[in-house]
Amino acid sequence: MKIAVCVKEVYNLEQVKIIKETREPILDVPKKLDDLSRNALEEAIKIREKLGGEVVAISAGSPDLKKTIKEALAMGADRAVIVTDCSNSTPESTALILSKILEKDSYDLIIMGDASSDDYSGQMASRIAEILGLPQITFVSEIKEVSEEKITCVRDMDDYLEVVEADLPCVLSVTNEINEPRIPALKDILKASKKPVETLSANDLGVEIPQPYEIIENLAPEIDRRQEVIEGDAGDVARKLAEIIRREA
Amino acid sequence: MMKALVFAEKADHFNRISSKLKEMGFEVHGLSFAEANADHLYISEPNYDYASITAAMEKISDDVGPDLVVFSSTKLGKEVSARFAQRKNLPCITECLNLEVEGSSITVSRYSLGGKTIAKLRTSLPGVIAVVADAIEPSEQSFQMNIQDFEIPVSNQIRTVSREEKKREAVGLREADVIICIGRGLRKKEDIELVKELAEKLNAEIGCTRPLSHDYKWLPEERMIGLSGEKVSPKLLISIGVSGQIQHAVGIMNSKTVIAINTDENAPMREHSDYYVVGDLYEIIPELIRNL
Amino acid sequence: MSVIDFPKNTVLTFSEEEELFRESVREFCERYIAPNWIEVDKRSEQNPMDIPVDIIKKMGEQGLFCIPCSEEYGGQGGTYTMATIAMEEIAYADPSVALAVYALLNTGWPFALELFGSEEACQEIIPEVAKGRAFFGIASTEPQGGSDVAGLKTRAEKKDDVYVISGEKTFISGVGEVQKLEWGGGWFTLARTGGEGHKGISAFALLARKNGELADGWEPTIYEDIGRHGLTTGGFKLTNFEVESKYLIGEENRGFYHVMEGFNLARIVVAAATIGASRWLLEQAVEWFRTRKLFGRNISAFQGVSFKFADLYARWEASRYFVYRASRLADKIYIEKDPSYKPLDLNVPVALAKNYGPETCVDLAEEVMKWYGAYAYTKEAPIFRAWLGPFSYVIGAEGAQNIMRLIIARDIIGREYLK
């Protein structure tokens, strides 16, 4: 079984702070592998543990990817192919680039997160499946069965749960409920630096990066709450609260 | 007149989106599974297969030649919007909160950086967007209402073995005047009874943060408030034992007044509160119930 | 989320692998240790034998023990700096330092065993310790005192292929753990095989329990400690306790020298644990400063508070330099085996780290308690746990503070000028 996992580097969002006066985000924070990418990797590794084969991590992003991709290798990907000259990528350009890489090999399964936790755009599985002409199973919360020929999954949709099957090759997107990703141990981290990483440029792949939209602004929403702190013993606090509730409700 | 083509699997979503587009001056074409407001509407049997809907939208789009194709930003809608956009080689923006048209370009807002910011993006038409239908205030518009039946082409890219509706309580979070929202500060499931008692006094709906609905499963998913759940706008929201992570906070931002009770003086929730009570919910709530 | 934006640093830097490892330990700790450390401390205070076996097992599965030991012995094949990073992070998640001290003992002493012990002993013990199924610490202190290692009284008599050991050890970490963990464990134990003084001492890998079975002649007691309850302290009497000669560590009568190297290694990670706990304390302080008002001002607007904080912050950063300077040096000596560095080169760097790290931590904890005021004196506030735990490492444990000062003075001024 040959599995490609499309992973994404994201800013460590917990560390992103907002400038109070301008409401601009400060993006001078380290990047990391996105949580949902880790769910996808975990699922791929589990399949490899069962059926054997290879897990290849594939990603397009900034030069920082050389470092962030190590997280995927430490988790258990066998090798990686990365494109490091598309910092300002969009779903459109990333799908084109990743598909170019995926076309070079014949993968049985292509797995990714159902979205990334920064932009939550959720287009990648559909776009890649369309470019490669493959079936897609999105929002997978459980893989019930997988063999060399066929896969059966539970999809967790807004209002319904659905069991679907598809022949391989196939594109999957997984939800964060599908598993708890493993945390790489020191031994895995030490091994990761010895695993092969192929670094490419969008140019190598012959992809011109489209810029289909313009970001006009990206600001934190205005939070304008009173933030009045109420302290004291439970009785006093409750009386004050009751008064506010009667006034506001 | 610019043309828009809409797909939404829920009539309510369809109507919100079509009224907005009409208000903006579009001629609205659409595909839906039930009667809905449009100038030209194709109605088909319900179908939840991405490949079939993509093929149907491709066919209608080729006939209509829309400037803008709009999907409801549900999971199905997002999935199809991206596949459709790729097929037509168009840009696509999902999870749009609102939209404005200016000449031949469209400007949309959507959350970015995991909800920390709202990005405003402009793209030229033709294009594809998926809109969070609940973020749109529906307006009264008049439509031509030319309706015809449509048969969605069948695809076998993937095979559905079974489909089961999620059991859902009818939850009135979106319409509620008062909401009590609980978080991980609650020690155990049984303690929800205490919250229910307060909710009854206030005629309030109960909502929760993601861990309570998705990890602990103390409350059904439809009571989850946040980026990936309900976005509410009550007159009063009482937040109990909620730390106030941004993914949750975006769900309560439109509340008029927010009261929070938290043991941690420095929880992020403080910033999102009008009144921030530092204290033990197990002492304060029984007292509060007595005072109401 | 980090409360403090720590200044950028181009001197104290870490490799990509080290950063990745720190991140993985942090994530493990956030998932399994930080949410539970207070509960562990409370539970084990009630009953010292209520040992967090499940967490120890998980830490073993994650590879947090025997970090610098070779993979052929079931170790992690890492460096001493990686061990240091792990201890800093574990203590940040559990600032009572119980779990960090568990982990550091089970890194420093198995590593010392690997340096000097027999192939057979390493093959038997290290894999079990690495998996979290056995404890392996240090037993040197005796009722008459701990700092005077050369004066110890426990005797080992060699009879054929066996050493028969009798005596008493006190204030020993892990006496409960060896009884409760799946496999068992023991200590890098010192006993007298020759004449008086430090040249008559040998070291043994003394296993009180192995494969789940207790050895004969081992009689334990458990103490009630005032802090870091998640780790047991106790003592044991040895009565004709038999140790096979394969468990002799290094050469007979060279035990003093071996244990001194072991102490140097263990002291680095003890200091690492205290800088981790200090980082937690610093964050507690800063969060408090950012919200607490007094007489209508921020409390850190009072320079009596903020200057004190600045001094303690400086001491913390200095401790951190000391700690990693020592760990990098240990890597040169023991991992890279660079011939231009000798074990004795560690003496001063290690003494600086062990002297400064724990004292800074305890002083910081005391100040944070004062800044918090009365609330800090209640058991609801967890700060006292980060005070009483690290306090153990100011009193003693792998060397008392004044011994560290003695080492610094002796090596810098010159041994002969201290007479």
Short mmCIF file of N, CA, C and O in Angstrom, two decimals, chain A residues 12 14-15 17 28 38 66-67 70-71 74 180-187 189-190 192-193 231, chain C residues 1-2 5 8 16-17 19-21 24 27-28 31-32 62 67 71 74-78 82 292:
data_model
loop_
_atom_site.label_atom_id
_atom_site.label_comp_id
_atom_site.label_asym_id
_atom_site.label_seq_id
_atom_site.Cartn_x
_atom_site.Cartn_y
_atom_site.Cartn_z
N ASN A 12 2.04 28.62 14.67
CA ASN A 12 1.60 28.12 15.97
C ASN A 12 0.57 29.13 16.51
O ASN A 12 0.91 30.14 17.11
N GLU A 14 -1.56 29.37 18.79
CA GLU A 14 -1.65 29.74 20.20
C GLU A 14 -0.74 30.91 20.52
O GLU A 14 -0.97 31.67 21.45
N GLN A 15 0.35 31.01 19.75
CA GLN A 15 1.32 32.06 20.06
C GLN A 15 1.06 33.35 19.29
O GLN A 15 1.75 34.34 19.50
N LYS A 17 -0.23 36.70 18.63
CA LYS A 17 -0.81 37.76 19.46
C LYS A 17 -1.34 38.86 18.54
O LYS A 17 -0.98 38.94 17.38
N ASP A 28 5.12 36.77 13.79
CA ASP A 28 6.51 36.41 14.03
C ASP A 28 6.56 35.27 15.04
O ASP A 28 7.09 35.40 16.13
N ARG A 38 -1.74 15.96 11.32
CA ARG A 38 -1.27 14.87 12.18
C ARG A 38 -2.30 13.76 12.29
O ARG A 38 -1.96 12.58 12.36
N LYS A 66 11.24 22.93 5.54
CA LYS A 66 12.38 22.02 5.72
C LYS A 66 12.45 21.55 7.15
O LYS A 66 12.86 20.44 7.44
N LYS A 67 12.07 22.45 8.06
CA LYS A 67 12.09 22.10 9.47
C LYS A 67 10.77 21.42 9.88
O LYS A 67 10.79 20.37 10.51
N LYS A 70 9.99 17.71 9.37
CA LYS A 70 10.62 16.73 10.28
C LYS A 70 9.60 16.16 11.26
O LYS A 70 9.71 15.03 11.70
N GLU A 71 8.61 16.98 11.60
CA GLU A 71 7.57 16.49 12.52
C GLU A 71 6.81 15.31 11.90
O GLU A 71 6.48 14.35 12.57
N ALA A 74 9.15 12.37 11.92
CA ALA A 74 9.28 11.84 13.27
C ALA A 74 8.03 11.05 13.67
O ALA A 74 8.12 10.05 14.36
N GLU A 180 -6.25 9.86 17.92
CA GLU A 180 -5.39 10.75 18.69
C GLU A 180 -3.98 10.56 18.15
O GLU A 180 -3.40 9.49 18.33
N PRO A 181 -3.44 11.57 17.47
CA PRO A 181 -2.13 11.37 16.84
C PRO A 181 -1.05 11.05 17.86
O PRO A 181 -1.05 11.59 18.96
N ARG A 182 -0.16 10.16 17.49
CA ARG A 182 0.95 9.80 18.39
C ARG A 182 1.89 10.99 18.54
O ARG A 182 2.00 11.83 17.64
N ILE A 183 2.56 11.03 19.69
CA ILE A 183 3.60 12.04 19.91
C ILE A 183 4.93 11.35 19.63
O ILE A 183 5.21 10.32 20.23
N PRO A 184 5.73 11.89 18.73
CA PRO A 184 6.97 11.18 18.41
C PRO A 184 7.89 11.08 19.63
O PRO A 184 8.01 12.02 20.41
N ALA A 185 8.51 9.93 19.78
CA ALA A 185 9.47 9.73 20.86
C ALA A 185 10.85 10.14 20.35
O ALA A 185 11.05 10.31 19.15
N LEU A 186 11.78 10.27 21.29
CA LEU A 186 13.14 10.70 20.93
C LEU A 186 13.74 9.83 19.82
O LEU A 186 14.32 10.32 18.87
N LYS A 187 13.55 8.51 19.96
CA LYS A 187 14.11 7.60 18.94
C LYS A 187 13.57 7.93 17.55
O LYS A 187 14.31 7.88 16.57
N ILE A 189 12.46 10.81 16.57
CA ILE A 189 13.00 12.11 16.16
C ILE A 189 14.42 11.94 15.62
O ILE A 189 14.79 12.52 14.61
N LEU A 190 15.19 11.10 16.29
CA LEU A 190 16.57 10.88 15.84
C LEU A 190 16.58 10.18 14.47
O LEU A 190 17.42 10.48 13.63
N ALA A 192 14.27 10.49 12.25
CA ALA A 192 13.67 11.37 11.23
C ALA A 192 14.72 12.10 10.41
O ALA A 192 14.56 12.28 9.21
N SER A 193 15.82 12.50 11.08
CA SER A 193 16.80 13.29 10.32
C SER A 193 17.51 12.46 9.27
O SER A 193 18.18 13.00 8.41
N GLU A 231 -15.96 40.34 42.49
CA GLU A 231 -15.38 39.42 43.46
C GLU A 231 -16.14 39.52 44.77
O GLU A 231 -16.92 40.44 44.96
N MET C 1 -0.40 28.09 26.25
CA MET C 1 0.15 29.32 25.69
C MET C 1 1.16 29.92 26.65
O MET C 1 0.93 29.99 27.85
N SER C 2 2.26 30.28 26.08
CA SER C 2 3.32 30.82 26.91
C SER C 2 2.93 32.22 27.40
O SER C 2 2.52 33.07 26.63
N ASP C 5 7.00 36.22 26.92
CA ASP C 5 7.77 36.19 25.68
C ASP C 5 9.24 36.23 26.07
O ASP C 5 9.77 37.29 26.40
N LYS C 8 14.95 36.65 22.77
CA LYS C 8 15.65 35.80 21.80
C LYS C 8 17.06 35.52 22.30
O LYS C 8 17.65 36.33 23.01
N GLU C 16 17.80 21.45 15.67
CA GLU C 16 16.45 21.14 15.20
C GLU C 16 15.87 19.93 15.94
O GLU C 16 14.73 19.93 16.36
N GLU C 17 16.72 18.90 16.07
CA GLU C 17 16.26 17.69 16.77
C GLU C 17 15.93 17.99 18.23
O GLU C 17 14.94 17.49 18.76
N GLU C 19 14.97 20.85 19.47
CA GLU C 19 13.73 21.64 19.51
C GLU C 19 12.51 20.72 19.33
O GLU C 19 11.50 20.86 20.02
N LEU C 20 12.65 19.83 18.38
CA LEU C 20 11.55 18.90 18.09
C LEU C 20 11.27 18.01 19.30
O LEU C 20 10.13 17.74 19.66
N PHE C 21 12.37 17.59 19.93
CA PHE C 21 12.22 16.74 21.12
C PHE C 21 11.57 17.54 22.25
O PHE C 21 10.64 17.05 22.91
N SER C 24 7.96 17.71 21.59
CA SER C 24 7.24 16.44 21.81
C SER C 24 7.08 16.16 23.30
O SER C 24 6.02 15.68 23.73
N GLU C 27 4.36 18.41 24.58
CA GLU C 27 3.04 17.94 24.19
C GLU C 27 2.61 16.75 25.05
O GLU C 27 1.46 16.67 25.50
N PHE C 28 3.54 15.84 25.27
CA PHE C 28 3.25 14.70 26.14
C PHE C 28 2.83 15.20 27.53
O PHE C 28 1.84 14.75 28.10
N ARG C 31 -0.54 16.71 27.72
CA ARG C 31 -1.61 15.72 27.64
C ARG C 31 -1.74 14.90 28.91
O ARG C 31 -2.83 14.63 29.38
N TYR C 32 -0.60 14.48 29.48
CA TYR C 32 -0.68 13.48 30.55
C TYR C 32 -0.22 13.95 31.93
O TYR C 32 -0.57 13.35 32.92
N GLN C 62 6.69 6.53 26.20
CA GLN C 62 7.06 7.69 25.40
C GLN C 62 8.59 7.82 25.29
O GLN C 62 9.08 8.63 24.51
N ILE C 67 17.41 8.32 28.79
CA ILE C 67 17.52 9.06 27.53
C ILE C 67 18.90 8.95 26.89
O ILE C 67 19.00 8.67 25.70
N GLU C 71 20.83 2.43 22.61
CA GLU C 71 19.66 1.67 22.17
C GLU C 71 19.85 0.18 22.39
O GLU C 71 18.88 -0.54 22.62
N GLY C 74 18.33 -0.79 25.34
CA GLY C 74 16.94 -0.36 25.49
C GLY C 74 16.82 1.11 25.86
O GLY C 74 15.72 1.58 26.17
N GLY C 75 17.93 1.84 25.84
CA GLY C 75 17.87 3.28 26.10
C GLY C 75 17.37 4.02 24.86
O GLY C 75 16.99 3.39 23.87
N GLN C 76 17.39 5.36 24.95
CA GLN C 76 16.82 6.13 23.84
C GLN C 76 17.88 6.58 22.83
O GLN C 76 17.55 7.15 21.81
N GLY C 77 19.15 6.36 23.17
CA GLY C 77 20.20 6.76 22.22
C GLY C 77 20.33 8.26 22.04
O GLY C 77 20.78 8.72 21.01
N GLY C 78 19.91 9.01 23.05
CA GLY C 78 19.98 10.48 22.96
C GLY C 78 21.23 11.01 23.62
O GLY C 78 22.16 10.26 23.93
N MET C 82 19.67 16.27 25.73
CA MET C 82 18.28 15.90 25.50
C MET C 82 17.61 15.48 26.81
O MET C 82 16.44 15.79 27.05
N ARG C 292 -3.49 41.72 38.94
CA ARG C 292 -3.71 42.12 40.33
C ARG C 292 -3.49 43.61 40.55
O ARG C 292 -2.46 44.15 40.15
#
